[in-house]
Every structure is written in C-alpha cells, then in structure tokens.
PDB file of C-alpha atoms in Angstrom:
ATOM      1  CA  MET A1194     -52.462 -40.285 -36.081  1.00 54.00           C
ATOM      2  CA  LYS A1195     -48.802 -41.089 -37.206  1.00 54.00           C
ATOM      3  CA  ARG A1196     -48.704 -37.394 -38.650  1.00 58.00           C
ATOM      4  CA  GLU A1197     -50.104 -35.765 -35.454  1.00 55.00           C
ATOM      5  CA  LEU A1198     -47.335 -37.614 -33.512  1.00 54.00           C
ATOM      6  CA  ILE A1199     -44.719 -36.314 -35.769  1.00 58.00           C
ATOM      7  CA  PHE A1200     -45.992 -32.792 -35.796  1.00 51.00           C
ATOM      8  CA  LEU A1201     -46.123 -32.952 -31.854  1.00 50.00           C
ATOM      9  CA  ARG A1202     -42.657 -34.228 -31.660  1.00 59.00           C
ATOM     10  CA  ALA A1203     -41.355 -31.311 -34.062  1.00 59.00           C
ATOM     11  CA  PHE A1204     -43.239 -28.858 -32.184  1.00 52.00           C
ATOM     12  CA  ALA A1205     -41.657 -29.885 -28.724  1.00 58.00           C
ATOM     13  CA  VAL A1206     -38.227 -29.861 -30.217  1.00 56.00           C
ATOM     14  CA  ALA A1207     -38.729 -26.403 -31.979  1.00 62.00           C
ATOM     15  CA  THR A1208     -40.114 -25.151 -28.677  1.00 64.00           C
ATOM     16  CA  VAL A1209     -37.290 -26.062 -26.501  1.00 56.00           C
ATOM     17  CA  ALA A1210     -34.863 -24.674 -29.043  1.00 62.00           C
ATOM     18  CA  GLY A1211     -36.652 -21.645 -29.232  1.00 62.00           C
ATOM     19  CA  MET A1212     -36.435 -21.115 -25.421  1.00 62.00           C
ATOM     20  CA  ILE A1213     -32.689 -21.812 -25.560  1.00 62.00           C
ATOM     21  CA  LEU A1214     -32.000 -19.268 -28.083  1.00 62.00           C
ATOM     22  CA  ILE A1215     -34.139 -16.649 -26.353  1.00 59.00           C
ATOM     23  CA  SER A1216     -32.203 -17.440 -23.212  1.00 59.00           C
ATOM     24  CA  THR A1217     -28.897 -17.233 -24.816  1.00 59.00           C
ATOM     25  CA  SER A1218     -29.520 -14.373 -26.761  1.00 57.00           C
ATOM     26  CA  GLY A1219     -30.646 -12.575 -23.687  1.00 54.00           C
ATOM     27  CA  PHE A1220     -27.498 -13.145 -21.924  1.00 54.00           C
ATOM     28  CA  GLN A1221     -25.368 -12.046 -24.807  1.00 54.00           C
ATOM     29  CA  LYS A1222     -26.887  -8.744 -25.338  1.00 56.00           C
ATOM     30  CA  ASN A1223     -26.386  -7.629 -21.716  1.00 63.00           C
ATOM     31  CA  GLU A1224     -23.799  -9.778 -19.567  1.00 75.00           C
ATOM     32  CA  ASN A1225     -23.979  -6.943 -16.685  1.00 84.00           C
ATOM     33  CA  GLN A1226     -25.557  -7.945 -13.560  1.00 86.00           C
ATOM     34  CA  LYS A1227     -27.187  -5.348 -11.293  1.00 89.00           C
ATOM     35  CA  PHE A1228     -27.335  -5.532  -7.545  1.00 90.00           C
ATOM     36  CA  ARG A1229     -28.881  -3.003  -5.114  1.00 93.00           C
ATOM     37  CA  GLU A1230     -26.678  -4.263  -2.379  1.00 94.00           C
ATOM     38  CA  ILE A1231     -24.089  -6.753  -1.974  1.00 93.00           C
ATOM     39  CA  ASP A1232     -21.984  -8.102   1.123  1.00 96.00           C
ATOM     40  CA  VAL A1233     -18.670  -9.721   0.215  1.00 96.00           C
ATOM     41  CA  GLU A1234     -15.408 -10.444   2.023  1.00 97.00           C
ATOM     42  CA  ARG A1235     -12.946  -9.851  -0.882  1.00 97.00           C
ATOM     43  CA  ILE A1236     -13.133  -8.841  -4.654  1.00 97.00           C
ATOM     44  CA  ASN A1237     -10.543  -9.864  -7.164  1.00 97.00           C
ATOM     45  CA  ILE A1238     -10.365  -7.703 -10.313  1.00 97.00           C
ATOM     46  CA  VAL A1239      -8.784  -9.580 -13.247  1.00 97.00           C
ATOM     47  CA  GLU A1240      -7.895  -9.291 -16.726  1.00 96.00           C
ATOM     48  CA  ALA A1241      -9.240 -11.820 -19.317  1.00 95.00           C
ATOM     49  CA  ASP A1242      -6.095 -13.768 -19.091  1.00 95.00           C
ATOM     50  CA  GLY A1243      -6.794 -13.847 -15.374  1.00 95.00           C
ATOM     51  CA  THR A1244      -3.981 -11.536 -14.130  1.00 96.00           C
ATOM     52  CA  VAL A1245      -5.210  -9.978 -10.904  1.00 97.00           C
ATOM     53  CA  LYS A1246      -5.191  -6.021 -11.266  1.00 97.00           C
ATOM     54  CA  MET A1247      -6.921  -5.192  -7.895  1.00 98.00           C
ATOM     55  CA  ILE A1248      -7.972  -6.611  -4.657  1.00 97.00           C
ATOM     56  CA  ILE A1249     -10.784  -5.051  -2.474  1.00 97.00           C
ATOM     57  CA  THR A1250     -10.641  -7.128   0.617  1.00 97.00           C
ATOM     58  CA  ASN A1251     -11.672  -7.293   4.416  1.00 97.00           C
ATOM     59  CA  VAL A1252      -8.850  -7.586   7.216  1.00 95.00           C
ATOM     60  CA  GLU A1253      -9.192 -11.600   7.248  1.00 95.00           C
ATOM     61  CA  ARG A1254      -8.707 -12.204   3.644  1.00 95.00           C
ATOM     62  CA  PHE A1255      -5.948  -9.558   3.258  1.00 95.00           C
ATOM     63  CA  PRO A1256      -2.992 -11.326   1.442  1.00 93.00           C
ATOM     64  CA  ASN A1257       0.375 -11.513   3.556  1.00 87.00           C
ATOM     65  CA  GLY A1258       2.457 -14.722   2.973  1.00 81.00           C
ATOM     66  CA  MET A1259      -0.040 -17.300   2.795  1.00 80.00           C
ATOM     67  CA  ASP A1260      -1.274 -16.433  -0.639  1.00 87.00           C
ATOM     68  CA  LYS A1261       0.177 -16.209  -4.148  1.00 92.00           C
ATOM     69  CA  ILE A1262      -1.056 -13.297  -6.301  1.00 95.00           C
ATOM     70  CA  ASN A1263      -0.113 -13.755  -9.987  1.00 96.00           C
ATOM     71  CA  GLU A1264       2.173 -16.705  -9.192  1.00 93.00           C
ATOM     72  CA  ARG A1265       4.233 -14.281  -6.734  1.00 94.00           C
ATOM     73  CA  PRO A1266       4.744 -14.525  -3.153  1.00 91.00           C
ATOM     74  CA  THR A1267       3.184 -11.760  -0.959  1.00 91.00           C
ATOM     75  CA  ASN A1268       4.498  -9.957   1.796  1.00 86.00           C
ATOM     76  CA  GLU A1269       4.843 -12.221   5.061  1.00 84.00           C
ATOM     77  CA  GLU A1270       5.742  -9.431   7.526  1.00 83.00           C
ATOM     78  CA  ARG A1271       2.843  -7.257   6.567  1.00 87.00           C
ATOM     79  CA  LYS A1272       0.021  -6.694   8.873  1.00 90.00           C
ATOM     80  CA  LYS A1273      -3.682  -7.507   7.612  1.00 92.00           C
ATOM     81  CA  ARG A1274      -5.666  -4.466   7.052  1.00 93.00           C
ATOM     82  CA  SER A1275      -8.851  -3.777   5.140  1.00 96.00           C
ATOM     83  CA  GLY A1276      -8.391  -1.940   2.027  1.00 97.00           C
ATOM     84  CA  MET A1277      -7.187  -2.445  -1.756  1.00 97.00           C
ATOM     85  CA  LEU A1278      -3.940  -3.638  -3.412  1.00 97.00           C
ATOM     86  CA  PHE A1279      -2.902  -2.540  -6.994  1.00 98.00           C
ATOM     87  CA  TYR A1280      -1.181  -4.733  -9.718  1.00 97.00           C
ATOM     88  CA  ASN A1281       0.410  -3.557 -12.997  1.00 97.00           C
ATOM     89  CA  GLU A1282       0.209  -5.280 -16.393  1.00 95.00           C
ATOM     90  CA  ASP A1283       3.065  -7.642 -15.440  1.00 96.00           C
ATOM     91  CA  GLY A1284       1.368  -8.639 -12.019  1.00 96.00           C
ATOM     92  CA  ILE A1285       3.281  -6.983  -9.828  1.00 97.00           C
ATOM     93  CA  GLU A1286       2.184  -5.218  -6.657  1.00 96.00           C
ATOM     94  CA  CYS A1287       2.676  -1.255  -7.453  1.00 97.00           C
ATOM     95  CA  GLY A1288       0.556   0.224  -4.547  1.00 96.00           C
ATOM     96  CA  GLY A1289      -2.285   0.365  -2.395  1.00 97.00           C
ATOM     97  CA  PHE A1290      -4.950   1.813  -0.146  1.00 97.00           C
ATOM     98  CA  ILE A1291      -5.196   0.554   3.592  1.00 96.00           C
ATOM     99  CA  TYR A1292      -6.913   1.776   6.692  1.00 96.00           C
ATOM    100  CA  ASP A1293      -7.362   0.572  10.290  1.00 95.00           C
ATOM    101  CA  GLY A1294      -8.497   2.074  13.781  1.00 95.00           C
ATOM    102  CA  HIS A1295      -9.284   0.596  17.035  1.00 94.00           C
ATOM    103  CA  LYS A1296      -9.560   1.396  20.699  1.00 94.00           C
ATOM    104  CA  ASN A1297      -7.172  -0.053  23.402  1.00 91.00           C
ATOM    105  CA  GLY A1298      -6.505  -0.017  27.042  1.00 88.00           C
ATOM    106  CA  ASN A1299      -5.150   3.564  27.166  1.00 89.00           C
ATOM    107  CA  GLY A1300      -6.938   5.244  24.307  1.00 94.00           C
ATOM    108  CA  HIS A1301      -7.104   4.519  20.232  1.00 96.00           C
ATOM    109  CA  SER A1302      -4.969   3.806  17.440  1.00 95.00           C
ATOM    110  CA  SER A1303      -5.788   4.575  13.694  1.00 96.00           C
ATOM    111  CA  GLY A1304      -4.387   5.160  10.354  1.00 96.00           C
ATOM    112  CA  LEU A1305      -4.607   5.413   6.659  1.00 96.00           C
ATOM    113  CA  SER A1306      -2.303   4.931   3.897  1.00 97.00           C
ATOM    114  CA  LEU A1307      -2.482   5.430   0.104  1.00 97.00           C
ATOM    115  CA  THR A1308       0.932   4.504  -1.610  1.00 97.00           C
ATOM    116  CA  TYR A1309       2.458   4.256  -5.191  1.00 97.00           C
ATOM    117  CA  ASP A1310       5.258   1.934  -5.542  1.00 97.00           C
ATOM    118  CA  GLN A1311       8.431   2.166  -7.546  1.00 96.00           C
ATOM    119  CA  TYR A1312       8.090  -0.828 -10.278  1.00 97.00           C
ATOM    120  CA  ASP A1313       8.947  -3.909  -8.894  1.00 96.00           C
ATOM    121  CA  GLY A1314      10.020  -2.100  -5.549  1.00 95.00           C
ATOM    122  CA  ASP A1315       8.342  -0.310  -2.609  1.00 95.00           C
ATOM    123  CA  GLN A1316       6.698   3.057  -1.965  1.00 95.00           C
ATOM    124  CA  VAL A1317       7.791   6.255  -3.797  1.00 97.00           C
ATOM    125  CA  MET A1318       4.880   8.242  -2.806  1.00 97.00           C
ATOM    126  CA  GLN A1319       2.673   8.124   0.102  1.00 97.00           C
ATOM    127  CA  LEU A1320      -0.485  10.039   1.696  1.00 97.00           C
ATOM    128  CA  LEU A1321      -0.369   9.097   5.271  1.00 96.00           C
ATOM    129  CA  THR A1322      -2.185  10.070   8.387  1.00 96.00           C
ATOM    130  CA  GLN A1323      -1.818   8.581  11.825  1.00 95.00           C
ATOM    131  CA  ASP A1324      -3.863   9.313  15.071  1.00 95.00           C
ATOM    132  CA  TYR A1325      -2.872   7.780  18.427  1.00 92.00           C
ATOM    133  CA  GLN A1326      -4.246   8.430  21.831  1.00 94.00           C
ATOM    134  CA  LYS A1327      -2.627   7.317  25.218  1.00 92.00           C
ATOM    135  CA  GLY A1328      -4.325   8.621  28.222  1.00 91.00           C
ATOM    136  CA  ASP A1329      -4.791  12.440  27.999  1.00 90.00           C
ATOM    137  CA  GLU A1330      -2.236  12.884  25.195  1.00 91.00           C
ATOM    138  CA  ARG A1331      -3.208  12.618  21.536  1.00 91.00           C
ATOM    139  CA  PHE A1332      -0.748  12.710  18.548  1.00 91.00           C
ATOM    140  CA  VAL A1333      -2.182  13.252  15.116  1.00 92.00           C
ATOM    141  CA  SER A1334       0.275  13.603  11.927  1.00 94.00           C
ATOM    142  CA  SER A1335      -0.853  13.880   8.270  1.00 95.00           C
ATOM    143  CA  SER A1336       1.766  13.966   5.470  1.00 96.00           C
ATOM    144  CA  LEU A1337       2.160  13.630   1.562  1.00 97.00           C
ATOM    145  CA  ALA A1338       5.794  12.015   1.283  1.00 97.00           C
ATOM    146  CA  PHE A1339       7.890  11.459  -1.543  1.00 98.00           C
ATOM    147  CA  ASN A1340      10.801   8.780  -1.061  1.00 97.00           C
ATOM    148  CA  ASP A1341      14.169   7.738  -3.040  1.00 97.00           C
ATOM    149  CA  ARG A1342      14.240   3.805  -3.585  1.00 96.00           C
ATOM    150  CA  PRO A1343      17.254   1.697  -4.551  1.00 95.00           C
ATOM    151  CA  GLY A1344      17.881   1.358  -8.342  1.00 92.00           C
ATOM    152  CA  LYS A1345      18.326  -2.455  -8.485  1.00 95.00           C
ATOM    153  CA  GLU A1346      15.458  -3.225  -5.807  1.00 95.00           C
ATOM    154  CA  SER A1347      12.887  -5.812  -6.565  1.00 95.00           C
ATOM    155  CA  GLN A1348      10.299  -7.092  -4.328  1.00 94.00           C
ATOM    156  CA  ILE A1349      11.162 -10.923  -4.218  1.00 93.00           C
ATOM    157  CA  LYS A1350      14.954 -10.209  -3.782  1.00 94.00           C
ATOM    158  CA  THR A1351      14.079  -7.517  -0.945  1.00 94.00           C
ATOM    159  CA  ALA A1352      11.921 -10.236   0.753  1.00 91.00           C
ATOM    160  CA  ALA A1353      14.846 -12.837   0.704  1.00 93.00           C
ATOM    161  CA  ILE A1354      17.236 -10.127   1.895  1.00 95.00           C
ATOM    162  CA  MET A1355      15.257  -9.173   4.759  1.00 93.00           C
ATOM    163  CA  LYS A1356      14.707 -12.710   5.872  1.00 92.00           C
ATOM    164  CA  GLU A1357      18.569 -13.233   5.700  1.00 94.00           C
ATOM    165  CA  LEU A1358      19.091 -10.237   7.816  1.00 94.00           C
ATOM    166  CA  GLN A1359      16.629 -10.941  10.426  1.00 93.00           C
ATOM    167  CA  GLU A1360      18.187 -14.770  10.843  1.00 93.00           C
ATOM    168  CA  LEU A1361      21.535 -13.090  11.134  1.00 94.00           C
ATOM    169  CA  ARG A1362      20.548 -10.555  13.623  1.00 92.00           C
ATOM    170  CA  LYS A1363      19.668 -13.305  16.013  1.00 92.00           C
ATOM    171  CA  LYS A1364      23.294 -14.769  15.866  1.00 91.00           C
ATOM    172  CA  ASP A1365      25.420 -11.781  15.327  1.00 93.00           C
ATOM    173  CA  PRO A1366      23.995  -7.978  15.150  1.00 93.00           C
ATOM    174  CA  GLU A1367      27.198  -6.700  14.341  1.00 94.00           C
ATOM    175  CA  ALA A1368      27.562  -8.865  11.181  1.00 94.00           C
ATOM    176  CA  MET A1369      23.862  -8.251  10.402  1.00 94.00           C
ATOM    177  CA  ARG A1370      24.549  -4.499  10.323  1.00 95.00           C
ATOM    178  CA  GLN A1371      27.688  -5.023   7.903  1.00 95.00           C
ATOM    179  CA  LYS A1372      25.705  -7.096   5.753  1.00 95.00           C
ATOM    180  CA  GLN A1373      22.841  -4.680   5.469  1.00 95.00           C
ATOM    181  CA  LYS A1374      25.426  -2.006   4.584  1.00 94.00           C
ATOM    182  CA  GLU A1375      26.833  -4.046   1.871  1.00 95.00           C
ATOM    183  CA  TYR A1376      23.232  -4.632   0.333  1.00 95.00           C
ATOM    184  CA  GLU A1377      22.511  -0.819   0.539  1.00 93.00           C
ATOM    185  CA  ASN A1378      25.663  -0.166  -1.305  1.00 93.00           C
ATOM    186  CA  GLN A1379      24.822  -2.517  -4.027  1.00 94.00           C
ATOM    187  CA  GLY A1380      21.545  -0.699  -4.123  1.00 93.00           C
ATOM    188  CA  LEU A1381      19.504  -3.620  -3.538  1.00 95.00           C
ATOM    189  CA  ILE A1382      17.821  -2.535  -0.216  1.00 94.00           C
ATOM    190  CA  GLY A1383      17.213   0.896   1.498  1.00 93.00           C
ATOM    191  CA  GLY A1384      15.369   4.143   0.708  1.00 93.00           C
ATOM    192  CA  VAL A1385      14.879   7.448   2.288  1.00 95.00           C
ATOM    193  CA  PRO A1386      12.549  10.284   2.387  1.00 96.00           C
ATOM    194  CA  ARG A1387      13.222  13.345   0.205  1.00 97.00           C
ATOM    195  CA  ILE A1388      10.309  15.619   0.554  1.00 98.00           C
ATOM    196  CA  MET A1389       7.301  15.594   3.197  1.00 97.00           C
ATOM    197  CA  LEU A1390       4.490  18.060   3.174  1.00 97.00           C
ATOM    198  CA  GLY A1391       2.158  18.081   6.197  1.00 97.00           C
ATOM    199  CA  LYS A1392       1.756  18.033  10.055  1.00 95.00           C
ATOM    200  CA  THR A1393       4.332  16.505  12.262  1.00 91.00           C
ATOM    201  CA  ARG A1394       3.688  14.723  15.806  1.00 85.00           C
ATOM    202  CA  SER A1395       5.335  17.851  17.278  1.00 87.00           C
ATOM    203  CA  GLN A1396       2.288  20.013  15.512  1.00 90.00           C
ATOM    204  CA  ASN A1397       4.851  21.722  12.905  1.00 95.00           C
ATOM    205  CA  ASN A1398       2.964  22.237   9.753  1.00 97.00           C
ATOM    206  CA  GLY A1399       5.104  22.783   6.685  1.00 97.00           C
ATOM    207  CA  LEU A1400       7.432  21.632   4.141  1.00 98.00           C
ATOM    208  CA  PHE A1401      10.356  19.465   5.147  1.00 97.00           C
ATOM    209  CA  LEU A1402      13.166  18.535   2.715  1.00 98.00           C
ATOM    210  CA  PHE A1403      15.982  15.813   3.011  1.00 97.00           C
ATOM    211  CA  ASP A1404      19.136  15.018   1.319  1.00 96.00           C
ATOM    212  CA  ASP A1405      19.970  11.767  -0.416  1.00 94.00           C
ATOM    213  CA  LYS A1406      20.756   9.968   2.968  1.00 93.00           C
ATOM    214  CA  GLY A1407      17.624  10.984   4.392  1.00 94.00           C
ATOM    215  CA  MET A1408      18.924  13.736   6.595  1.00 96.00           C
ATOM    216  CA  PRO A1409      16.647  16.959   7.150  1.00 96.00           C
ATOM    217  CA  ARG A1410      18.289  19.811   5.132  1.00 97.00           C
ATOM    218  CA  ALA A1411      15.547  22.374   5.210  1.00 97.00           C
ATOM    219  CA  MET A1412      12.256  23.224   6.817  1.00 97.00           C
ATOM    220  CA  PHE A1413       9.566  25.844   6.200  1.00 97.00           C
ATOM    221  CA  TYR A1414       6.761  25.510   8.660  1.00 97.00           C
ATOM    222  CA  VAL A1415       4.602  26.931  11.299  1.00 97.00           C
ATOM    223  CA  ASP A1416       4.944  25.550  14.951  1.00 94.00           C
ATOM    224  CA  LYS A1417       2.276  25.014  17.272  1.00 92.00           C
ATOM    225  CA  GLU A1418       2.621  28.496  18.806  1.00 93.00           C
ATOM    226  CA  ASN A1419       1.725  29.852  15.269  1.00 96.00           C
ATOM    227  CA  ASN A1420       5.472  31.152  14.581  1.00 95.00           C
ATOM    228  CA  ALA A1421       6.450  30.812  10.996  1.00 96.00           C
ATOM    229  CA  LYS A1422      10.165  29.595  10.780  1.00 96.00           C
ATOM    230  CA  LEU A1423      12.808  28.854   8.070  1.00 97.00           C
ATOM    231  CA  ASP A1424      15.548  26.544   9.102  1.00 96.00           C
ATOM    232  CA  PHE A1425      18.511  25.047   7.275  1.00 97.00           C
ATOM    233  CA  TYR A1426      20.824  22.061   8.453  1.00 97.00           C
ATOM    234  CA  ASP A1427      24.154  20.571   7.614  1.00 96.00           C
ATOM    235  CA  GLU A1428      24.981  16.795   6.737  1.00 94.00           C
ATOM    236  CA  GLN A1429      25.171  16.240  10.421  1.00 92.00           C
ATOM    237  CA  GLY A1430      21.523  17.775  11.320  1.00 91.00           C
ATOM    238  CA  ASN A1431      23.156  20.848  12.908  1.00 95.00           C
ATOM    239  CA  THR A1432      21.375  24.139  12.137  1.00 94.00           C
ATOM    240  CA  ILE A1433      23.496  26.461  10.107  1.00 95.00           C
ATOM    241  CA  ALA A1434      20.783  29.290   9.281  1.00 95.00           C
ATOM    242  CA  SER A1435      17.425  30.146  10.638  1.00 95.00           C
ATOM    243  CA  PHE A1436      14.688  32.929   9.728  1.00 93.00           C
ATOM    244  CA  PRO A1437      13.924  34.637  11.993  1.00 92.00           C
ATOM    245  CA  GLU A1438      17.106  33.934  13.711  1.00 81.00           C
ATOM    246  CA  LYS A1439      17.019  31.967  16.813  1.00 71.00           C
ATOM    247  CA  GLU A1440      17.589  33.714  20.205  1.00 66.00           C
ATOM    248  CA  LYS A1441      21.058  32.917  21.590  1.00 59.00           C
TER     249      LYS A1441
END
C-alpha cells in the first residue's frame, strides 16, 4: 500500500509537470495569435523597450494634449481625427495619416492628409485633399506639396512659442507680430510652401512653384476652361510674363 501511494503521488507530479511543459512549449513555438476579426479603439505599435512607433486610433482616443507619447507632450491645438501617427527611433512624432468627413447644415466637409515631418519639426511633405460643399457650391482641391521648415525648429519649443504668442496676442497684437518676426528670423518657427502639384479650389490643375518666402513665382497649369497656361511672377506677386500672352 505504501509503495502504491508513493507511485500515485509521483505519477500525479509527473502528469502536472508534463502538462505545464507541453503548454509552455506550445506557446514558445508560436507566439502569434490569429484573429478573423477584431474591434479595437486604439492600437499602439511598440518596440521591445516600450518606445511607441505607431498609433492607430479612432477619433476619441486620438492623442492631443492630454496624453504623453514616449514621455513627450502631444499637440494641444490639434483636432481629434481618426488615423495613424508615426514616431521615429528617438520617440519623436515624424508624420501621420488622418482623415475625416461629415455633413453639416449647408452641405459637407471632408479631408485626408498624409504627411512626413522634418526631424523634430513639422511637415515637409504632404498629400492632401479637401472637399467642401456649401449649398449648391462645391470646392474640391487635391495636392502633393513640399515645404521648407526652419533649421532650428523643435516640436516642444514650437509649442511653447505658439502658446506665448497666443497670450501676447490677447494683450498686444502688434507686439505679438514683432515677437513672431523675431522667432522667424531666429529660425525657430515658420515654414513656407515651395512646390505644389495638384488641383486648386479655383479648378486650376498644374505645377505651382514658390520662392523661399512662400510667394508664387511660376505656374504651369490647365484652367477650368481647359486652357494651358504658363505664368511667371515677381517678388511682389505681379505677373511679369505669360504664355500664351494675356490679352491687354
């Protein structure tokens, strides 16, 4: 009887150990979980060290000021939208894909934006489409744009400067404009378009080139009457040459 009890106890221990081994080895062989369908409000894609590299989110869980991502504050002024946000190896936001669309009392408003940011700065490349309808009028524009950004720009510093300028604007708008100009001259804020390829709200389809101050300097486009045009402008935006020549 004593030998049987010892045998039964040994058998029970071995059985439990075997089940644990089988279960553990099963998970070690394949850690991937498969789902045919999943409903989720937000997904954070992270590295092994916890650094967030991408966020896929609905409107409500879109980070804008209340959250910190990678121990960094998020943009307080940004509107919540569904989409994706991208982060680089240093945990800094470097672009995103957002979209929206809804009806209103006079029509609708919708848009889509895919952007890539300068390191620790704002967007230097953007794929953008906007669609507005107000009554019987509808305005649609779509473009691929390339921008220049300040050389000393940083996201946290820019947010602090923008908050400072907003407070100053309430007290003294002229002082705010002077301060803004100082920051722009220091290369801390600003940014101008340089190249745009696409369709404008005035229904011109073409290539639009800007100088380093953001002023239009050359346009090659087809207008809404299907006329092909090539226009050149001076630093003040005055037309200096056109082909075909404009009628006087």
